[in-house]
Short mmCIF file of C-alpha atoms in Angstrom, two decimals:
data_model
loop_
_atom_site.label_atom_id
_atom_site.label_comp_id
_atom_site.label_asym_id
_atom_site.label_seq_id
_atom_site.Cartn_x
_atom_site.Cartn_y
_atom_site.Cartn_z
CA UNK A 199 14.16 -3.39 -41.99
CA UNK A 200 12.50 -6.53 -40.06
CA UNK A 201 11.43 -9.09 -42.23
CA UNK A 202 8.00 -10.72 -42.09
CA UNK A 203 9.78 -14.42 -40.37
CA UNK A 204 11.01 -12.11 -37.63
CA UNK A 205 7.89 -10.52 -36.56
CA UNK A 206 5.75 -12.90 -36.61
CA UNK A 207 7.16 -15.42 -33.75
CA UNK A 208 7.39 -12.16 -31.76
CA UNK A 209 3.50 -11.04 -32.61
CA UNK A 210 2.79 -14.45 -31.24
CA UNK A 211 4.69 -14.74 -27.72
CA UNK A 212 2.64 -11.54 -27.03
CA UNK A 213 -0.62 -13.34 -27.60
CA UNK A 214 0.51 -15.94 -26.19
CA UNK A 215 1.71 -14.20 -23.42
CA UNK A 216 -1.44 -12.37 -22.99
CA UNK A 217 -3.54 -15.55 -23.22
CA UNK A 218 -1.98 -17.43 -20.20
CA UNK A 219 -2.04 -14.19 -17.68
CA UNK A 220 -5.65 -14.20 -18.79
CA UNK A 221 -5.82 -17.91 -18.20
CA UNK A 222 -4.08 -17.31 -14.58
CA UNK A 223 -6.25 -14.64 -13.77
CA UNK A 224 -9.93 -16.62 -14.00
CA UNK A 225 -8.38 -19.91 -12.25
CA UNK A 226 -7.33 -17.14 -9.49
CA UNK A 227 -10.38 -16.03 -9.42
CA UNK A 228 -12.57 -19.17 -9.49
CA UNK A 229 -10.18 -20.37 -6.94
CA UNK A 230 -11.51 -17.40 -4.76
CA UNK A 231 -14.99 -18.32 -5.58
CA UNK A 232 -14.82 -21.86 -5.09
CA UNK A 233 -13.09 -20.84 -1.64
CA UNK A 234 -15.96 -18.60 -0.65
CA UNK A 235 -18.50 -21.02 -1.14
CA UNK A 236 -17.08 -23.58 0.24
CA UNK A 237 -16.69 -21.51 3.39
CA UNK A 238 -20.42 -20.40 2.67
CA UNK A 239 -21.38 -24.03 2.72
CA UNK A 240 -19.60 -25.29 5.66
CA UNK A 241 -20.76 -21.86 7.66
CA UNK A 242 -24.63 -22.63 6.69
CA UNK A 243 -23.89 -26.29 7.80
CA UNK A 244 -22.73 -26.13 11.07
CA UNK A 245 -25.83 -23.48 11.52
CA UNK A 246 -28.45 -25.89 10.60
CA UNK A 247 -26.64 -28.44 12.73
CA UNK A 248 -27.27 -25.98 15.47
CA UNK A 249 -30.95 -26.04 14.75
CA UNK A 250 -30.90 -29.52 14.58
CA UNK A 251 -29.45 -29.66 18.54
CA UNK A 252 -32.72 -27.05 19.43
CA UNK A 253 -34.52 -29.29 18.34
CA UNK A 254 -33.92 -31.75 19.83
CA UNK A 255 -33.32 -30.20 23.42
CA UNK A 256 -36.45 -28.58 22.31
CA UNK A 257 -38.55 -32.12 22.74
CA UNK A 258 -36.26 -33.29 25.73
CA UNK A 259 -37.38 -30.22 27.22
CA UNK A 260 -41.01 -30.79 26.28
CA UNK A 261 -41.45 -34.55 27.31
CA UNK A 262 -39.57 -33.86 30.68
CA UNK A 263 -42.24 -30.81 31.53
CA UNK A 264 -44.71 -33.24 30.35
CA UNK A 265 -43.36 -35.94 33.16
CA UNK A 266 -43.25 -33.44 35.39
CA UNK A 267 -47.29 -32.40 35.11
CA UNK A 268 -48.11 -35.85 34.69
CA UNK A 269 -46.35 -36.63 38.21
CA UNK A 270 -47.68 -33.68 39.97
CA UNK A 271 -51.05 -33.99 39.15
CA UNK A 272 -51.53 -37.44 40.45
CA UNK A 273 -48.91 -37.44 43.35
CA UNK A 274 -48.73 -33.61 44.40
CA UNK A 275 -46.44 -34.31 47.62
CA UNK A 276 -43.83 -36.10 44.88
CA UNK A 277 -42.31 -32.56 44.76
CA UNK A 278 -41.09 -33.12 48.25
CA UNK A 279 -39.51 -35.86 47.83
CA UNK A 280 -37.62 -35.13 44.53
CA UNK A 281 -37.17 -31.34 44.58
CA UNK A 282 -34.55 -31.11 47.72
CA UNK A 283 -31.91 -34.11 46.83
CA UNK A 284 -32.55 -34.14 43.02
CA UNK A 285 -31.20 -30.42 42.88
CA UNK A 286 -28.47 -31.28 45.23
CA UNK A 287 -27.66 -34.08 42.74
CA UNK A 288 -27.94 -32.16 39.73
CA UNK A 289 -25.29 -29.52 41.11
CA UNK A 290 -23.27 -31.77 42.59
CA UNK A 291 -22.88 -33.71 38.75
CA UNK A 292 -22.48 -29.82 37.81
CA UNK A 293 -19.64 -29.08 39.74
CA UNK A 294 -18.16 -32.40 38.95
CA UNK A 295 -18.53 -33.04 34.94
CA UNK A 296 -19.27 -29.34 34.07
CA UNK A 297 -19.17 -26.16 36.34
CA UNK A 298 -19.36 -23.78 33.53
CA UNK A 299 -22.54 -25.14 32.33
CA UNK A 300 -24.08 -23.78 35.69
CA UNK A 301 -27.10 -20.80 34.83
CA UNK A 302 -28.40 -19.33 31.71
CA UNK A 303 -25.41 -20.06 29.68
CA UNK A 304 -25.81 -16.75 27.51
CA UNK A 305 -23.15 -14.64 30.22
CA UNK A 306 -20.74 -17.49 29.15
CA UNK A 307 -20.44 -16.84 25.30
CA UNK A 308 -20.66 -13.19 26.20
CA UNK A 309 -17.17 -13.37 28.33
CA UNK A 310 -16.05 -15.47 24.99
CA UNK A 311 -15.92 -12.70 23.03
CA UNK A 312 -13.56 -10.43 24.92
CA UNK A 313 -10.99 -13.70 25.72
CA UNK A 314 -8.34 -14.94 22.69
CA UNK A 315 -9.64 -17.21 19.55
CA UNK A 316 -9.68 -20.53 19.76
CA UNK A 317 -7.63 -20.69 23.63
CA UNK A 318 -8.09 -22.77 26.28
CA UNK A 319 -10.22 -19.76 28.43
CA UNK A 320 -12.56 -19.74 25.33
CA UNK A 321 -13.27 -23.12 24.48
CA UNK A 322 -13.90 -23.53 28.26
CA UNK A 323 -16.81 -21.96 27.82
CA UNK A 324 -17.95 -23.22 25.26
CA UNK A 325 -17.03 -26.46 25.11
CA UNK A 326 -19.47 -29.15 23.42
CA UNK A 327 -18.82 -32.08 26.30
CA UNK A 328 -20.03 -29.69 28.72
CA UNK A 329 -22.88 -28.55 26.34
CA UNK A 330 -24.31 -32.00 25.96
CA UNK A 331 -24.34 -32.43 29.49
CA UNK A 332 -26.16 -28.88 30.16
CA UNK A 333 -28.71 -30.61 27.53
CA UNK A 334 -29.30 -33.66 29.94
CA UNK A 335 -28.55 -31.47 33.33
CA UNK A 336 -31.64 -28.86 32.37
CA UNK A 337 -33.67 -31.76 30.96
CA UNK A 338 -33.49 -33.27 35.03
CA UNK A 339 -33.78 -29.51 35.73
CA UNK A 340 -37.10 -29.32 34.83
CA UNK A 341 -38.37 -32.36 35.53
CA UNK A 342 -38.17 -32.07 39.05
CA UNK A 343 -40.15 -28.54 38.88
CA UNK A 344 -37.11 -26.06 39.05
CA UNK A 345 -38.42 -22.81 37.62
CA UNK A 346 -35.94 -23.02 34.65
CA UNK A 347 -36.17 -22.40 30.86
CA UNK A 348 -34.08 -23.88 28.05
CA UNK A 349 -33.44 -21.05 25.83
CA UNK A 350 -30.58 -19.57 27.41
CA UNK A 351 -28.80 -22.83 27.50
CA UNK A 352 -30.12 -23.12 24.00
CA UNK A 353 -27.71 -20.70 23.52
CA UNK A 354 -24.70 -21.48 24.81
CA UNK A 355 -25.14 -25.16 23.12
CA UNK A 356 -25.28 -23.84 19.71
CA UNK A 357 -22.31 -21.29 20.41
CA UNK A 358 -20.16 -24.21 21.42
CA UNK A 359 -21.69 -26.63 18.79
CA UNK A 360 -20.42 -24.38 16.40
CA UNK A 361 -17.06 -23.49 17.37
CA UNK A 362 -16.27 -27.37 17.67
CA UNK A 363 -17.75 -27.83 13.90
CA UNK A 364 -15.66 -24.70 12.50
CA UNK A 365 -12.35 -25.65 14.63
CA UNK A 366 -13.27 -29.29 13.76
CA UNK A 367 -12.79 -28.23 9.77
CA UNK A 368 -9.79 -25.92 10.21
CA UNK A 369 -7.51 -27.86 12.29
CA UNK A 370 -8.59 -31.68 12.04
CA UNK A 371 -10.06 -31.66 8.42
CA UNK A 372 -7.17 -29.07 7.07
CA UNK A 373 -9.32 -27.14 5.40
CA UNK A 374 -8.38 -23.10 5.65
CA UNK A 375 -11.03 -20.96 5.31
CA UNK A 376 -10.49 -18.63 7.42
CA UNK A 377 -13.62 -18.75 10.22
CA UNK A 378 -13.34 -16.59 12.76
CA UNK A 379 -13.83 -17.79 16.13
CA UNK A 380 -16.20 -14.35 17.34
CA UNK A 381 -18.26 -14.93 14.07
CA UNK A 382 -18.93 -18.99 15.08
CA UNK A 383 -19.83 -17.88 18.46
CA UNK A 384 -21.95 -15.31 17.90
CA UNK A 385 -24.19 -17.36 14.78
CA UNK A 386 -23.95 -20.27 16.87
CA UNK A 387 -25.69 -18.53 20.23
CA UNK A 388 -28.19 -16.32 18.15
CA UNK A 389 -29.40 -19.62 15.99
CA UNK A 390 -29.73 -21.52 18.85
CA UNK A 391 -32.10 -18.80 20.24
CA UNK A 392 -34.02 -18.90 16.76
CA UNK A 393 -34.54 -21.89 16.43
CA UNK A 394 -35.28 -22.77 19.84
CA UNK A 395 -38.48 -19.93 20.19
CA UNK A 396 -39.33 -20.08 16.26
CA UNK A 397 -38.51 -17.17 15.69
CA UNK A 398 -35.90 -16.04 12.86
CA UNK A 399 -35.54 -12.39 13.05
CA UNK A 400 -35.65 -12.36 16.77
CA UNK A 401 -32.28 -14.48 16.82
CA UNK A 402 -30.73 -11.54 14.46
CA UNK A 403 -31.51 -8.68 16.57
CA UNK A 404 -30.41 -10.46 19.36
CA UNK A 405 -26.92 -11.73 17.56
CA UNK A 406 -26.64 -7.29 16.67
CA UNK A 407 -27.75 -6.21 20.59
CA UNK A 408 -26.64 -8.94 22.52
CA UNK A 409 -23.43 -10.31 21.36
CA UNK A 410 -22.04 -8.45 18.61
CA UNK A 411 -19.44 -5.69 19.44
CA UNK A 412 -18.00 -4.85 16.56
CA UNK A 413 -19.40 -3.20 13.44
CA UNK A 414 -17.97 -5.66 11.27
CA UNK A 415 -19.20 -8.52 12.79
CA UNK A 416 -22.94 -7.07 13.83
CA UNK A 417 -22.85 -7.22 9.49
CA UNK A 418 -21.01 -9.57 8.98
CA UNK A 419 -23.35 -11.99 6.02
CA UNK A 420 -21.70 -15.33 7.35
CA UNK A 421 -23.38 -14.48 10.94
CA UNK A 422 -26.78 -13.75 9.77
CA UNK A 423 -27.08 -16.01 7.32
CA UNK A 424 -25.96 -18.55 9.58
CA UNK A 425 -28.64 -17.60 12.56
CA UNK A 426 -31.07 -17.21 9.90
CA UNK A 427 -30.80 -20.41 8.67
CA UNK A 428 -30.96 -22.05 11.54
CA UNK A 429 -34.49 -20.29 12.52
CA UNK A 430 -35.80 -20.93 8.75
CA UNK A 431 -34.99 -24.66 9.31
CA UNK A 432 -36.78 -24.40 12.79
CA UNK A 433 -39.74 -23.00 10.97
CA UNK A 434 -39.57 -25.68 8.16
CA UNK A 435 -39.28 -28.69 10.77
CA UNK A 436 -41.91 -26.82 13.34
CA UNK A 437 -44.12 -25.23 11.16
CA UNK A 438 -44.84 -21.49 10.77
CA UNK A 439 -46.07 -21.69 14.25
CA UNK A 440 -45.69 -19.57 16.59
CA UNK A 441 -44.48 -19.94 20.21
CA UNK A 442 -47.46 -18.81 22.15
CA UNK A 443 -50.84 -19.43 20.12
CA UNK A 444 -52.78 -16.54 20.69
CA UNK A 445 -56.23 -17.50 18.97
CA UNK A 446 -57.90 -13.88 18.89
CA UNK A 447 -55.87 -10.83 17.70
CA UNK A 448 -54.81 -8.39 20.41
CA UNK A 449 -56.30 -5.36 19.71
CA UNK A 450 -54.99 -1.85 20.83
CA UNK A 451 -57.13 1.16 22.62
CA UNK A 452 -56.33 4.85 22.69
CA UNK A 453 -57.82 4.32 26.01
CA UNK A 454 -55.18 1.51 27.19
CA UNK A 455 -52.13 4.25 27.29
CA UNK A 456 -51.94 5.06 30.78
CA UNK A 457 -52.17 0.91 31.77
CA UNK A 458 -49.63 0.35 29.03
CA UNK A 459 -47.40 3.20 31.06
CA UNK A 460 -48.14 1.71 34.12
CA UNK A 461 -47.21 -1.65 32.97
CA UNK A 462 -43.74 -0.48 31.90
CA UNK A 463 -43.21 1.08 35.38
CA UNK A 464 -44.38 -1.56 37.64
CA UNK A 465 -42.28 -3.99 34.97
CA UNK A 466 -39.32 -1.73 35.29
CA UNK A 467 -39.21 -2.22 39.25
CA UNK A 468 -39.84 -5.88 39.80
CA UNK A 469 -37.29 -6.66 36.71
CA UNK A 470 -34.20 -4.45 37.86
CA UNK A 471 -34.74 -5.92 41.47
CA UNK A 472 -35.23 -9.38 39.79
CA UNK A 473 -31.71 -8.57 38.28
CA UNK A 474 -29.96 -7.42 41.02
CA UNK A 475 -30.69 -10.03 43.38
CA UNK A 476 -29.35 -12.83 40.20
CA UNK A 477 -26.24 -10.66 40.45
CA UNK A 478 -25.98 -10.76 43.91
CA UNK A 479 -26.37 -14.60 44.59
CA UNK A 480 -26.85 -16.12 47.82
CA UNK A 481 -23.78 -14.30 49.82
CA UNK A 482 -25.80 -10.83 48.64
CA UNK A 483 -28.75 -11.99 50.03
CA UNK A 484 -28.43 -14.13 53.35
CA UNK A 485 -26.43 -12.64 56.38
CA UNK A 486 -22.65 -12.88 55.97
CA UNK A 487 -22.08 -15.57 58.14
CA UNK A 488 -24.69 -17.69 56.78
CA UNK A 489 -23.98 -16.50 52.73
CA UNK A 490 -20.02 -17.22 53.31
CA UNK A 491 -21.50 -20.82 54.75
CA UNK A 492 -23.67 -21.76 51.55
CA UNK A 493 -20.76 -20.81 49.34
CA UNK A 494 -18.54 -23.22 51.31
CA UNK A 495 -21.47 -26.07 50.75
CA UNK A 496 -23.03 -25.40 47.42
CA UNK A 497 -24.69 -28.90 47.18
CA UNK A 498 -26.62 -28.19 50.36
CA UNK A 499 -27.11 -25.57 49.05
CA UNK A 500 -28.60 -26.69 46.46
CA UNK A 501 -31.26 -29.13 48.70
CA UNK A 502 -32.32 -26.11 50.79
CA UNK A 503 -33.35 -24.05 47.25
CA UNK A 504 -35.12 -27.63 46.27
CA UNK A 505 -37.17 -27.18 49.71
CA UNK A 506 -38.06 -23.58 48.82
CA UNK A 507 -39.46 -23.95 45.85
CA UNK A 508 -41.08 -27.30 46.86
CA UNK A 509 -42.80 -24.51 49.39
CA UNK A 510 -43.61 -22.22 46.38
CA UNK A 511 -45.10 -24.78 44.04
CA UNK A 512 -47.43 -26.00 46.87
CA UNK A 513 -48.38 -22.78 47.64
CA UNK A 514 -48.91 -22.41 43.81
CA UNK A 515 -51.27 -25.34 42.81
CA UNK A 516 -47.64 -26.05 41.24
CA UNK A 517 -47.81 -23.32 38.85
CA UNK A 518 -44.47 -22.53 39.69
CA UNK A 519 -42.38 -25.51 38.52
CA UNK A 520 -41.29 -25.39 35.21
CA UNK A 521 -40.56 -22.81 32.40
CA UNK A 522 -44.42 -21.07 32.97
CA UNK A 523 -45.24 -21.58 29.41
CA UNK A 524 -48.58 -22.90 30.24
CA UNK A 525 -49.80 -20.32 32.44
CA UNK A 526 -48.13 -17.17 30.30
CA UNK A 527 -50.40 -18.89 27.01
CA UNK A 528 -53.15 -19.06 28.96
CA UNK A 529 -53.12 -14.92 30.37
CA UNK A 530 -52.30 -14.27 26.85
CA UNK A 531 -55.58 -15.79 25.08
CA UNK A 532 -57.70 -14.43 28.31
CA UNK A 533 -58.04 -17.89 30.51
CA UNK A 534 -57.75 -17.62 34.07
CA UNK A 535 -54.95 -19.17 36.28
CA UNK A 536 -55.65 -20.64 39.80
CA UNK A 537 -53.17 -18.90 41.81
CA UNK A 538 -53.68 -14.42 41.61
CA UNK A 539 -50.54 -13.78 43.01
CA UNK A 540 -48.74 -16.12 39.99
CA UNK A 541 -46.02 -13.51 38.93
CA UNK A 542 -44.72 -12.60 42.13
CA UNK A 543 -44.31 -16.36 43.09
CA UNK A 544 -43.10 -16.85 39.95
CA UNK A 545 -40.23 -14.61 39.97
CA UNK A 546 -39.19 -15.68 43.84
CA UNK A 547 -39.17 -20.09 42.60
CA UNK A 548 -36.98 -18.61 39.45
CA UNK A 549 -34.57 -15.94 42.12
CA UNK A 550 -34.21 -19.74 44.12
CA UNK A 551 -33.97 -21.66 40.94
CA UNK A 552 -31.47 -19.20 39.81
CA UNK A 553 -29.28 -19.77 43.75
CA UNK A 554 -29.40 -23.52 43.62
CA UNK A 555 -26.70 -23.26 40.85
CA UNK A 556 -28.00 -25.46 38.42
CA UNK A 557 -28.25 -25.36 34.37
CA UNK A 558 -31.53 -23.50 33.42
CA UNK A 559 -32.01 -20.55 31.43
CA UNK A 560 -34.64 -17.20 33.19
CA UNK A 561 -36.23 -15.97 29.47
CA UNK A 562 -38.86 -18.28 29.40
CA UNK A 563 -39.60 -18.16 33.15
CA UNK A 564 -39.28 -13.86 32.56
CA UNK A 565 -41.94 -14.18 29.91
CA UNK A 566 -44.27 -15.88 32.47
CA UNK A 567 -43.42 -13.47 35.64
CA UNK A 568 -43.99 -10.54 33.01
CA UNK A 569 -47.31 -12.37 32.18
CA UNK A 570 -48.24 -12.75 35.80
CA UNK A 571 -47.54 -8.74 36.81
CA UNK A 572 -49.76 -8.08 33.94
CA UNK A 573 -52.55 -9.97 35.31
CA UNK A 574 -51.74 -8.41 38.89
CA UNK A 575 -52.34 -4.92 37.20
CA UNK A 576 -55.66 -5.81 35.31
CA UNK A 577 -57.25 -7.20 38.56
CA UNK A 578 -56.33 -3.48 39.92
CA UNK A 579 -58.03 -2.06 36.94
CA UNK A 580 -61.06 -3.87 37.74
CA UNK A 581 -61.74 -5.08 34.43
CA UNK A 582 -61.14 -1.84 33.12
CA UNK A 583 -58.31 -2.73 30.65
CA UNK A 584 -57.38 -6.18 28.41
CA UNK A 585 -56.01 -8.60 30.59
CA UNK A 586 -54.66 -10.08 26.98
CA UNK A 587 -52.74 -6.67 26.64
CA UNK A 588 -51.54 -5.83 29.83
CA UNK A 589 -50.11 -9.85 29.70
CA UNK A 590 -48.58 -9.01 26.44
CA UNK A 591 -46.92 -5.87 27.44
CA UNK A 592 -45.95 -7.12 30.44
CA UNK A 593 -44.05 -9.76 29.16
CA UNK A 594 -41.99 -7.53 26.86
CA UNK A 595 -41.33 -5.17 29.49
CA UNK A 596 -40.22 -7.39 32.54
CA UNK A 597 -37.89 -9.12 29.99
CA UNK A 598 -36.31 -5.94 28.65
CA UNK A 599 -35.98 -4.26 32.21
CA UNK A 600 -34.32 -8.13 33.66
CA UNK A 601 -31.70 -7.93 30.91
CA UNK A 602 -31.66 -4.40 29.37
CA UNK A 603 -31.88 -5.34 25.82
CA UNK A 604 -35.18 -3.47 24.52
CA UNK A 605 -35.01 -4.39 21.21
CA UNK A 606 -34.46 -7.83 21.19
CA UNK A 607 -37.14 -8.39 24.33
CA UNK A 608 -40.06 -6.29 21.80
CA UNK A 609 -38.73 -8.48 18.40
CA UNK A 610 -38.78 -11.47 20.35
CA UNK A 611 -42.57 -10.97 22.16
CA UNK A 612 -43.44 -9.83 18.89
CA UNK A 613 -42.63 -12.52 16.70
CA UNK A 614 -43.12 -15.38 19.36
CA UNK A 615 -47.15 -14.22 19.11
CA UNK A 616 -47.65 -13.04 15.97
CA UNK A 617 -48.41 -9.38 17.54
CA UNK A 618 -47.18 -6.98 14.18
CA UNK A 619 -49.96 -4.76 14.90
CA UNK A 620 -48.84 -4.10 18.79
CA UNK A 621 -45.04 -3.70 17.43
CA UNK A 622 -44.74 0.24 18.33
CA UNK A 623 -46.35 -0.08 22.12
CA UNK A 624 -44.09 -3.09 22.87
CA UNK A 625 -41.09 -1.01 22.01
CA UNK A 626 -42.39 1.62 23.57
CA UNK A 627 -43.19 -0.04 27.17
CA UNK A 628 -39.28 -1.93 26.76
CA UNK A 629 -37.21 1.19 26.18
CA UNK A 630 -39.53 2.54 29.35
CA UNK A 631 -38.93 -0.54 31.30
CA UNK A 632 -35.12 -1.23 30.35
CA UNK A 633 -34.71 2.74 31.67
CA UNK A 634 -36.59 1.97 35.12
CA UNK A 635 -34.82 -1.00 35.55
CA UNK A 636 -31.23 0.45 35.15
CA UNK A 637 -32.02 2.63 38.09
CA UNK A 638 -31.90 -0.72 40.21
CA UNK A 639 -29.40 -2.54 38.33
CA UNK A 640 -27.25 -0.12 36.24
CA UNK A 641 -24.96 -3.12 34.46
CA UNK A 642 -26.92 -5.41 32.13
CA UNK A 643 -27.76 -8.65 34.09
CA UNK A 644 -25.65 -10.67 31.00
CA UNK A 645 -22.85 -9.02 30.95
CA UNK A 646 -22.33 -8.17 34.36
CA UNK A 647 -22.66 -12.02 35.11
CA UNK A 648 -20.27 -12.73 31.94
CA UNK A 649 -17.40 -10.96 34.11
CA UNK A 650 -17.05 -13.75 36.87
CA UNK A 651 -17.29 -16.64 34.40
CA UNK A 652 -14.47 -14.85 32.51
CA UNK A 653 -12.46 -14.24 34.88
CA UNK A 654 -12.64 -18.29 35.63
CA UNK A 655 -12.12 -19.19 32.57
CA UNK A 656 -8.71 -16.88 32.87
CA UNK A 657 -8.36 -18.78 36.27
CA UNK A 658 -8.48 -22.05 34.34
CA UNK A 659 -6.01 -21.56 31.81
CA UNK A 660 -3.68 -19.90 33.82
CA UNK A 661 -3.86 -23.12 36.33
CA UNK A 662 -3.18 -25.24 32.92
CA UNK A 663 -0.49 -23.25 31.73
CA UNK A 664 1.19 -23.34 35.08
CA UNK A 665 0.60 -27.30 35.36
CA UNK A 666 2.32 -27.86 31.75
CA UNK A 667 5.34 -25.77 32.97
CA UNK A 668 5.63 -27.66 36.03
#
């Protein structure tokens, strides 16, 4: 029979035992934790860094419009002279210190997505020197009256300003936590599009529509708290404002119904065509001979689209240069424009804009031809409908049928102009619209424009590859 002595060292190594696989299992576990939130920290970091680069853009943005008004309103012929050679000059510095900074910039972290983490193809994309120089690039842009808008490149800046900050911290810094180079993309894109129209939830639906493929990622937490702290920062920096001030509610009719219909259709047309000729480019649209000619010479190119819309804008009182912010606030709260025909002209200085291969985004400029159509319909009505409406609805719709993403044109029109109450005819006219417009463009402008600037990025690293073997 055991003595007392002999079980008692053995009762203890048990309880000891126990104790120290307890012990290993909490430091495991706070190990995890503290892992976790650090990777929750340095996530929600690089997003509000993002914000941070809207921002800013943001006011370059602002002041060069400003220049640009200021200019044209005392010197009028000054578009002449800068329009033609300072587009040729801004495409010519494209092509030279970053050719995939050219357009809206959202096709090019689209075409990320489908290429391999963290590679040469991907990071060509979206890489942060060419970034900051789309910044500067659109900022000229718009100065000299190209009918541009900065959110799209707000985009592709805060995709690539995030994949530099998360492959900064896992391969410089040595710190693994495990980011994933879809998830960076995809919270830096949508929270630059937060921040850079106010507008928080807008910048999730588009993150779940636009650029998330995968059900893990459209839920993934990191991603949407990321692009929603990047808009809540906007919003604490900015204010609670939002992007277009409407100053009287927009109320909604029984009666309004068939213009709100009409609206859709008439938006569904004019935005699939405005699609399909972005897709086509200038070989699509010019004679063969003369297309195959301005791809050969895309700086010239460049100086003839200058001309054009130096044509447009005089035509226009020169409500044609710039984003169209101005003249889309003022249909919204009622105030006439000078020129009636403002939405057609619109859309054919942004088609040009769009062909002179420089950095400028089309969702602000959409917003404004949508605007315009809407004011072309009311003065059909007679008076007979709300011009404030029909602008309203018009802007959704023309968006949603340009890029086929419903949803994320009614959120964003929605929540840039405070319009809750008109939430259910907004999605109602874009899922109308994005159907009409499919009939003239049946790929999604985005997407079907992310395919080239893939298949260059491919191009590119193949050409690299090759050079290193050599």
């Amino acid at each position: 029979m055991p003595s007392m002595r002999d079980a008692s060292p053995s009762w203890f190594s048990a309880v000891r035992v126990r104790v120290l696989r307890a012990f290993e299992r909490k430091l495991r576990q706070a190990s995890r934790m503290s892992r976790n939130g650090l990777r929750f920290t340095i996530f929600l970091a690089g997003a509000m860094g993002v914000a941070v680069f809207s921002l800013v853009f943001s006011w370059l943005a602002d002041t060069a419009l400003a220049w640009q008004r200021a200019l044209h309103t005392h010197t009028a012929w000054v578009a002449w002279a800068l329009l033609p050679p300072g587009l040729a000059a801004v495409r010519w510095l494209t092509l030279r210190v970053a050719p995939q900074a050219r357009g809206s910039g959202i096709p090019q972290i689209i075409a990320t997505q489908h290429l391999p983490p963290f590679g040469l193809a991907q990071t060509t994309l979206a890489s942060f020197p060419q970034a900051l120089w789309k910044i500067a690039l659109t900022a000229v842009a718009l100065f000299l009256g190209a009918s541009v808008g900065r959110e799209g490149p707000s985009v592709q800046v805060g995709a690539a300003a995030m994949l530099a900050w998360g492959h900064w911290w896992q391969h410089r810094a040595g710190v693994r936590v495990g980011f994933h180079a879809q998830a960076l993309l995809t919270a830096g894109a949508a929270g630059g599009l937060a921040a850079a129209f106010n507008t928080p939830l807008a910048g999730v639906v588009f993150a779940i529509e636009e650029l998330g493929k995968g059900a893990t990622l459209r839920w993934d937490r990191l991603v949407l708290a990321g692009v929603l702290a990047s808009g809540f920062l906007s919003l604490a920096v900015v204010g609670n404002n939002p992007y277009f001030r409407v100053h009287e509610p927009i109320l909604f009719l029984r009666e309004a119904w068939p213009w709100i219909v009409m609206a859709a259709l008439v938006c569904g047309v004019f935005g699939g065509l405005f699609a399909k000729l972005l897709l086509s480019g200038v070989a699509g649209v010019l004679p063969a001979a003369i297309g195959q000619r301005a791809q050969r010479h895309p700086v010239w190119t460049a100086f003839g689209c200058g001309v054009l819309i130096a044509c447009i804008g005089a035509a226009t009182h020169g409500d044609t240069y710039g984003t169209g912010y101005e003249q889309a606030a003022a249909l919204l709260n009622g105030q006439p424009i000078e020129t009636h025909w403002f939405g057609v002209a619109k859309l054919a200085a942004t088609v040009v804009s769009y062909f002179a291969g420089i950095p400028g985004g089309i969702f602000t400029p959409s917003l404004a031809i949508g605007a315009g159509l809407g004011q072309h319909l009311w003065l059909l009505t007679g008076g007979l409908a709300d011009e404030r409406l029909l602008a309203l609805v018009s802007m959704a719709a023309f968006l949603a049928a340009a890029t086929q993403a419903p949803i994320t044109a009614s959120v964003i029109v929605m929540e840039m102009t405070r319009s809750q109450n008109m939430m259910f005819h907004l999605l109602a006219a874009t899922l109308l619209a994005s159907f009409v417009g499919r009939q003239f463009c049946p790929r999604p402008f985005y997407h079907a424009a992310s395919r080239g600037f893939r298949r260059e990025a491919l191009a590119v690293e193949a050409a690299c590859e090759k050079a290193t073997k050599a």
